[in-house]
């Protein structure tokens, strides 16, 4: 029905990991192949997708530790029980600001205003790493066109609200531009996921049908 917003993903590390940026993490992962770990909110979650795409680009094998949600994964990252995690800005920025985890790289094509000193994966030469979480509104198949239009109009009005835009920008969320609010944008995002993310998971033996 329409795209509601997108959020960048960030490579996060436990506080005492011997790496402060992406090249240092690559060196760490290469030197600790048997023990390095990354957590996720579970198989198929955005945190799982993001790390699979990243590790494929880095040509590194790191053991996946799936959790039942982002909160327990983040808790174990803060506690030093896993090495890294790929999480979206909405839930990770407060932990970075509080010094509970380290941000090693922004996994999109531009830096975050909230983390001006954290470089992008692109800046280190990994141009294929541009991973954003996205949220959209869906309606049941067969919903009448006038109803879809009314709901889409309501979404457009919400996205245009200045207060909402300020709140979303504070946590790194980009609200869609007017030309991104058509249902086709969501269809394209789904198609990209099926074309890029699912094969990447299967290639690494981490995708469950």
PDB file of C-alpha atoms in Angstrom:
ATOM      1  CA  UNK A   1       0.000   0.000   0.000  1.00  0.00           C
ATOM      2  CA  UNK A   2       2.890   2.355   0.718  1.00  0.00           C
ATOM      3  CA  UNK A   3       6.373   2.793   2.140  1.00  0.00           C
ATOM      4  CA  UNK A   4       6.364   4.257   5.660  1.00  0.00           C
ATOM      5  CA  UNK A   5      10.097   4.794   6.191  1.00  0.00           C
ATOM      6  CA  UNK A   6      13.587   3.344   6.006  1.00  0.00           C
ATOM      7  CA  UNK A   7      16.367   3.147   8.586  1.00  0.00           C
ATOM      8  CA  UNK A   8      20.099   2.555   8.072  1.00  0.00           C
ATOM      9  CA  UNK A   9      21.796  -0.443   9.595  1.00  0.00           C
ATOM     10  CA  UNK A  10      24.963  -0.194  11.658  1.00  0.00           C
ATOM     11  CA  UNK A  11      27.718  -2.694  12.449  1.00  0.00           C
ATOM     12  CA  UNK A  12      27.952  -2.708  16.242  1.00  0.00           C
ATOM     13  CA  UNK A  13      30.577  -4.323  18.454  1.00  0.00           C
ATOM     14  CA  UNK A  14      30.868  -5.295  22.084  1.00  0.00           C
ATOM     15  CA  UNK A  15      32.602  -2.547  24.087  1.00  0.00           C
ATOM     16  CA  UNK A  16      35.942  -4.358  24.482  1.00  0.00           C
ATOM     17  CA  UNK A  17      36.268  -5.812  20.983  1.00  0.00           C
ATOM     18  CA  UNK A  18      39.733  -5.181  19.548  1.00  0.00           C
ATOM     19  CA  UNK A  19      38.372  -3.231  16.576  1.00  0.00           C
ATOM     20  CA  UNK A  20      37.170   0.344  16.163  1.00  0.00           C
ATOM     21  CA  UNK A  21      36.286   0.421  12.476  1.00  0.00           C
ATOM     22  CA  UNK A  22      35.473  -1.897   9.581  1.00  0.00           C
ATOM     23  CA  UNK A  23      39.050  -2.730   8.432  1.00  0.00           C
ATOM     24  CA  UNK A  24      40.004  -3.566  12.007  1.00  0.00           C
ATOM     25  CA  UNK A  25      36.964  -5.833  12.277  1.00  0.00           C
ATOM     26  CA  UNK A  26      37.971  -7.615   9.065  1.00  0.00           C
ATOM     27  CA  UNK A  27      41.404  -8.227  10.593  1.00  0.00           C
ATOM     28  CA  UNK A  28      39.818  -9.434  13.834  1.00  0.00           C
ATOM     29  CA  UNK A  29      37.419 -11.792  12.051  1.00  0.00           C
ATOM     30  CA  UNK A  30      40.226 -13.216   9.937  1.00  0.00           C
ATOM     31  CA  UNK A  31      42.393 -13.851  12.973  1.00  0.00           C
ATOM     32  CA  UNK A  32      39.572 -15.361  15.049  1.00  0.00           C
ATOM     33  CA  UNK A  33      37.712 -17.539  12.557  1.00  0.00           C
ATOM     34  CA  UNK A  34      37.042 -20.277  15.096  1.00  0.00           C
ATOM     35  CA  UNK A  35      35.574 -18.037  17.790  1.00  0.00           C
ATOM     36  CA  UNK A  36      34.188 -14.817  16.231  1.00  0.00           C
ATOM     37  CA  UNK A  37      30.404 -14.484  16.531  1.00  0.00           C
ATOM     38  CA  UNK A  38      27.598 -12.207  15.423  1.00  0.00           C
ATOM     39  CA  UNK A  39      24.126 -12.018  16.920  1.00  0.00           C
ATOM     40  CA  UNK A  40      20.775 -11.333  15.325  1.00  0.00           C
ATOM     41  CA  UNK A  41      17.110 -11.038  16.208  1.00  0.00           C
ATOM     42  CA  UNK A  42      16.599 -14.427  14.555  1.00  0.00           C
ATOM     43  CA  UNK A  43      16.888 -16.114  11.172  1.00  0.00           C
ATOM     44  CA  UNK A  44      15.315 -13.920   8.495  1.00  0.00           C
ATOM     45  CA  UNK A  45      15.360 -10.729  10.568  1.00  0.00           C
ATOM     46  CA  UNK A  46      16.865  -7.515   9.199  1.00  0.00           C
ATOM     47  CA  UNK A  47      19.769  -7.906  11.626  1.00  0.00           C
ATOM     48  CA  UNK A  48      20.429 -11.340  10.143  1.00  0.00           C
ATOM     49  CA  UNK A  49      20.071 -10.188   6.523  1.00  0.00           C
ATOM     50  CA  UNK A  50      22.356  -7.218   7.106  1.00  0.00           C
ATOM     51  CA  UNK A  51      25.194  -9.236   8.604  1.00  0.00           C
ATOM     52  CA  UNK A  52      24.941 -11.917   5.907  1.00  0.00           C
ATOM     53  CA  UNK A  53      25.206  -9.302   3.157  1.00  0.00           C
ATOM     54  CA  UNK A  54      28.054  -7.563   4.987  1.00  0.00           C
ATOM     55  CA  UNK A  55      30.044 -10.720   5.693  1.00  0.00           C
ATOM     56  CA  UNK A  56      29.587 -11.865   2.099  1.00  0.00           C
ATOM     57  CA  UNK A  57      31.083  -8.573   0.911  1.00  0.00           C
ATOM     58  CA  UNK A  58      33.905  -8.831   3.457  1.00  0.00           C
ATOM     59  CA  UNK A  59      34.537 -12.496   2.523  1.00  0.00           C
ATOM     60  CA  UNK A  60      34.548 -13.435   6.175  1.00  0.00           C
ATOM     61  CA  UNK A  61      32.970 -16.382   7.985  1.00  0.00           C
ATOM     62  CA  UNK A  62      31.639 -15.511  11.421  1.00  0.00           C
ATOM     63  CA  UNK A  63      29.428 -17.811  13.480  1.00  0.00           C
ATOM     64  CA  UNK A  64      25.789 -16.741  13.629  1.00  0.00           C
ATOM     65  CA  UNK A  65      24.084 -16.714  17.028  1.00  0.00           C
ATOM     66  CA  UNK A  66      20.321 -16.192  16.510  1.00  0.00           C
ATOM     67  CA  UNK A  67      18.191 -14.821  19.345  1.00  0.00           C
ATOM     68  CA  UNK A  68      14.455 -14.540  19.835  1.00  0.00           C
ATOM     69  CA  UNK A  69      14.310 -10.800  19.241  1.00  0.00           C
ATOM     70  CA  UNK A  70      16.635  -7.823  19.048  1.00  0.00           C
ATOM     71  CA  UNK A  71      16.535  -7.058  22.803  1.00  0.00           C
ATOM     72  CA  UNK A  72      18.223 -10.268  24.022  1.00  0.00           C
ATOM     73  CA  UNK A  73      20.775 -10.027  21.210  1.00  0.00           C
ATOM     74  CA  UNK A  74      21.601  -6.447  22.189  1.00  0.00           C
ATOM     75  CA  UNK A  75      21.836  -7.424  25.851  1.00  0.00           C
ATOM     76  CA  UNK A  76      24.386 -10.121  25.061  1.00  0.00           C
ATOM     77  CA  UNK A  77      26.334  -7.727  22.841  1.00  0.00           C
ATOM     78  CA  UNK A  78      26.495  -5.176  25.667  1.00  0.00           C
ATOM     79  CA  UNK A  79      27.538  -7.960  28.025  1.00  0.00           C
ATOM     80  CA  UNK A  80      30.343  -9.096  25.722  1.00  0.00           C
ATOM     81  CA  UNK A  81      28.872 -12.544  25.013  1.00  0.00           C
ATOM     82  CA  UNK A  82      28.886 -11.992  21.221  1.00  0.00           C
ATOM     83  CA  UNK A  83      31.315  -9.948  19.164  1.00  0.00           C
ATOM     84  CA  UNK A  84      29.188  -7.947  16.737  1.00  0.00           C
ATOM     85  CA  UNK A  85      25.653  -7.321  15.553  1.00  0.00           C
ATOM     86  CA  UNK A  86      24.081  -5.531  12.592  1.00  0.00           C
ATOM     87  CA  UNK A  87      21.173  -3.454  13.843  1.00  0.00           C
ATOM     88  CA  UNK A  88      19.028  -0.616  12.572  1.00  0.00           C
ATOM     89  CA  UNK A  89      19.516   2.909  13.870  1.00  0.00           C
ATOM     90  CA  UNK A  90      16.166   3.104  15.652  1.00  0.00           C
ATOM     91  CA  UNK A  91      17.210   0.607  18.320  1.00  0.00           C
ATOM     92  CA  UNK A  92      20.996   0.952  18.280  1.00  0.00           C
ATOM     93  CA  UNK A  93      21.640   4.705  18.462  1.00  0.00           C
ATOM     94  CA  UNK A  94      20.721   4.988  22.171  1.00  0.00           C
ATOM     95  CA  UNK A  95      23.105   2.143  23.041  1.00  0.00           C
ATOM     96  CA  UNK A  96      25.936   3.737  21.058  1.00  0.00           C
ATOM     97  CA  UNK A  97      25.274   7.136  22.632  1.00  0.00           C
ATOM     98  CA  UNK A  98      25.372   5.555  26.083  1.00  0.00           C
ATOM     99  CA  UNK A  99      28.722   3.881  25.396  1.00  0.00           C
ATOM    100  CA  UNK A 100      27.233   0.404  25.852  1.00  0.00           C
ATOM    101  CA  UNK A 101      28.289  -0.759  22.368  1.00  0.00           C
ATOM    102  CA  UNK A 102      30.638   0.543  19.670  1.00  0.00           C
ATOM    103  CA  UNK A 103      29.604   1.546  16.152  1.00  0.00           C
ATOM    104  CA  UNK A 104      32.175   0.251  13.658  1.00  0.00           C
ATOM    105  CA  UNK A 105      30.531   1.229  10.369  1.00  0.00           C
ATOM    106  CA  UNK A 106      27.323   2.551   8.859  1.00  0.00           C
ATOM    107  CA  UNK A 107      26.065  -0.001   6.351  1.00  0.00           C
ATOM    108  CA  UNK A 108      24.509   2.453   3.903  1.00  0.00           C
ATOM    109  CA  UNK A 109      25.789   4.847   1.254  1.00  0.00           C
ATOM    110  CA  UNK A 110      26.041   7.891   3.522  1.00  0.00           C
ATOM    111  CA  UNK A 111      27.045   8.723   7.089  1.00  0.00           C
ATOM    112  CA  UNK A 112      24.552   9.275   9.857  1.00  0.00           C
ATOM    113  CA  UNK A 113      24.223  12.778  11.278  1.00  0.00           C
ATOM    114  CA  UNK A 114      24.040  11.228  14.748  1.00  0.00           C
ATOM    115  CA  UNK A 115      27.353   9.379  14.184  1.00  0.00           C
ATOM    116  CA  UNK A 116      29.457  11.813  12.160  1.00  0.00           C
ATOM    117  CA  UNK A 117      32.732  10.066  13.002  1.00  0.00           C
ATOM    118  CA  UNK A 118      31.571   6.599  11.928  1.00  0.00           C
ATOM    119  CA  UNK A 119      32.461   5.856   8.309  1.00  0.00           C
ATOM    120  CA  UNK A 120      30.330   3.929   5.834  1.00  0.00           C
ATOM    121  CA  UNK A 121      31.194   0.523   4.420  1.00  0.00           C
ATOM    122  CA  UNK A 122      31.226   2.246   1.019  1.00  0.00           C
ATOM    123  CA  UNK A 123      34.050   4.546   2.120  1.00  0.00           C
ATOM    124  CA  UNK A 124      36.182   1.465   2.882  1.00  0.00           C
ATOM    125  CA  UNK A 125      35.624   0.070  -0.601  1.00  0.00           C
ATOM    126  CA  UNK A 126      32.587  -2.143  -0.033  1.00  0.00           C
ATOM    127  CA  UNK A 127      30.212  -0.591  -2.544  1.00  0.00           C
ATOM    128  CA  UNK A 128      27.732  -3.485  -2.479  1.00  0.00           C
ATOM    129  CA  UNK A 129      26.916  -2.871   1.179  1.00  0.00           C
ATOM    130  CA  UNK A 130      23.902  -0.561   1.315  1.00  0.00           C
ATOM    131  CA  UNK A 131      21.417  -2.093   3.716  1.00  0.00           C
ATOM    132  CA  UNK A 132      18.387  -0.325   5.106  1.00  0.00           C
ATOM    133  CA  UNK A 133      15.514  -1.659   7.160  1.00  0.00           C
ATOM    134  CA  UNK A 134      12.127  -0.589   5.830  1.00  0.00           C
ATOM    135  CA  UNK A 135       8.553  -0.489   7.039  1.00  0.00           C
ATOM    136  CA  UNK A 136       5.443  -0.338   4.894  1.00  0.00           C
ATOM    137  CA  UNK A 137       1.683  -0.495   5.176  1.00  0.00           C
ATOM    138  CA  UNK A 138      -0.042  -3.490   3.594  1.00  0.00           C
ATOM    139  CA  UNK A 139      -3.686  -4.289   2.885  1.00  0.00           C
ATOM    140  CA  UNK A 140      -5.288  -7.682   2.221  1.00  0.00           C
ATOM    141  CA  UNK A 141      -5.334  -8.929  -1.341  1.00  0.00           C
ATOM    142  CA  UNK A 142      -8.484  -7.805  -3.115  1.00  0.00           C
ATOM    143  CA  UNK A 143      -8.941  -4.604  -1.088  1.00  0.00           C
ATOM    144  CA  UNK A 144     -11.030  -2.220  -3.243  1.00  0.00           C
ATOM    145  CA  UNK A 145      -9.054   0.479  -5.061  1.00  0.00           C
ATOM    146  CA  UNK A 146     -10.921   3.386  -3.376  1.00  0.00           C
ATOM    147  CA  UNK A 147      -9.953   1.992   0.036  1.00  0.00           C
ATOM    148  CA  UNK A 148      -6.307   1.635  -1.034  1.00  0.00           C
ATOM    149  CA  UNK A 149      -6.340   5.234  -2.244  1.00  0.00           C
ATOM    150  CA  UNK A 150      -7.848   6.508   0.992  1.00  0.00           C
ATOM    151  CA  UNK A 151      -5.240   4.682   3.061  1.00  0.00           C
ATOM    152  CA  UNK A 152      -2.418   5.836   0.799  1.00  0.00           C
ATOM    153  CA  UNK A 153      -3.660   9.429   1.078  1.00  0.00           C
ATOM    154  CA  UNK A 154      -3.578   9.095   4.877  1.00  0.00           C
ATOM    155  CA  UNK A 155      -0.002   7.798   4.684  1.00  0.00           C
ATOM    156  CA  UNK A 156       1.006  10.731   2.510  1.00  0.00           C
ATOM    157  CA  UNK A 157      -0.523  13.165   5.012  1.00  0.00           C
ATOM    158  CA  UNK A 158       1.338  11.529   7.905  1.00  0.00           C
ATOM    159  CA  UNK A 159       4.674  11.578   6.080  1.00  0.00           C
ATOM    160  CA  UNK A 160       4.215  15.276   5.316  1.00  0.00           C
ATOM    161  CA  UNK A 161       3.734  16.129   9.004  1.00  0.00           C
ATOM    162  CA  UNK A 162       6.688  18.218  10.210  1.00  0.00           C
ATOM    163  CA  UNK A 163       6.541  16.935  13.801  1.00  0.00           C
ATOM    164  CA  UNK A 164       6.593  13.314  12.701  1.00  0.00           C
ATOM    165  CA  UNK A 165       9.484  14.015  10.345  1.00  0.00           C
ATOM    166  CA  UNK A 166      11.538  15.556  13.181  1.00  0.00           C
ATOM    167  CA  UNK A 167      10.869  12.596  15.463  1.00  0.00           C
ATOM    168  CA  UNK A 168      11.817  10.085  12.805  1.00  0.00           C
ATOM    169  CA  UNK A 169      14.958  11.942  11.733  1.00  0.00           C
ATOM    170  CA  UNK A 170      16.132  11.964  15.371  1.00  0.00           C
ATOM    171  CA  UNK A 171      16.457   8.169  15.272  1.00  0.00           C
ATOM    172  CA  UNK A 172      17.909   8.043  11.767  1.00  0.00           C
ATOM    173  CA  UNK A 173      14.705   7.179   9.905  1.00  0.00           C
ATOM    174  CA  UNK A 174      14.231   8.586   6.414  1.00  0.00           C
ATOM    175  CA  UNK A 175      10.619   9.197   5.504  1.00  0.00           C
ATOM    176  CA  UNK A 176       9.793   8.529   1.851  1.00  0.00           C
ATOM    177  CA  UNK A 177       9.712  11.277  -0.750  1.00  0.00           C
ATOM    178  CA  UNK A 178       6.367  11.801  -2.529  1.00  0.00           C
ATOM    179  CA  UNK A 179       7.466   9.712  -5.519  1.00  0.00           C
ATOM    180  CA  UNK A 180       8.304   6.803  -3.167  1.00  0.00           C
ATOM    181  CA  UNK A 181       4.818   6.586  -1.701  1.00  0.00           C
ATOM    182  CA  UNK A 182       3.271   4.660  -4.583  1.00  0.00           C
ATOM    183  CA  UNK A 183       2.630   0.942  -3.868  1.00  0.00           C
ATOM    184  CA  UNK A 184       5.136   0.077  -6.590  1.00  0.00           C
ATOM    185  CA  UNK A 185       8.007   1.159  -4.339  1.00  0.00           C
ATOM    186  CA  UNK A 186       7.165  -1.584  -1.851  1.00  0.00           C
ATOM    187  CA  UNK A 187       6.873  -4.171  -4.625  1.00  0.00           C
ATOM    188  CA  UNK A 188      10.339  -3.200  -5.843  1.00  0.00           C
ATOM    189  CA  UNK A 189      11.811  -3.558  -2.338  1.00  0.00           C
ATOM    190  CA  UNK A 190      10.317  -7.026  -1.973  1.00  0.00           C
ATOM    191  CA  UNK A 191      11.662  -8.036  -5.378  1.00  0.00           C
ATOM    192  CA  UNK A 192      15.135  -6.778  -4.454  1.00  0.00           C
ATOM    193  CA  UNK A 193      15.071  -8.825  -1.258  1.00  0.00           C
ATOM    194  CA  UNK A 194      14.112 -11.975  -3.138  1.00  0.00           C
ATOM    195  CA  UNK A 195      16.803 -11.339  -5.742  1.00  0.00           C
ATOM    196  CA  UNK A 196      19.650 -10.328  -3.422  1.00  0.00           C
ATOM    197  CA  UNK A 197      19.066 -11.316   0.198  1.00  0.00           C
ATOM    198  CA  UNK A 198      17.526 -14.774  -0.034  1.00  0.00           C
ATOM    199  CA  UNK A 199      20.217 -16.135  -2.413  1.00  0.00           C
ATOM    200  CA  UNK A 200      22.902 -14.674  -0.156  1.00  0.00           C
ATOM    201  CA  UNK A 201      21.438 -16.484   2.841  1.00  0.00           C
ATOM    202  CA  UNK A 202      21.139 -19.741   0.952  1.00  0.00           C
ATOM    203  CA  UNK A 203      24.711 -19.425  -0.338  1.00  0.00           C
ATOM    204  CA  UNK A 204      25.960 -19.216   3.228  1.00  0.00           C
ATOM    205  CA  UNK A 205      23.769 -22.104   4.390  1.00  0.00           C
ATOM    206  CA  UNK A 206      21.790 -19.858   6.732  1.00  0.00           C
ATOM    207  CA  UNK A 207      18.405 -19.706   5.028  1.00  0.00           C
ATOM    208  CA  UNK A 208      15.593 -21.928   6.281  1.00  0.00           C
ATOM    209  CA  UNK A 209      12.727 -22.648   3.830  1.00  0.00           C
TER     210      UNK A 209
END
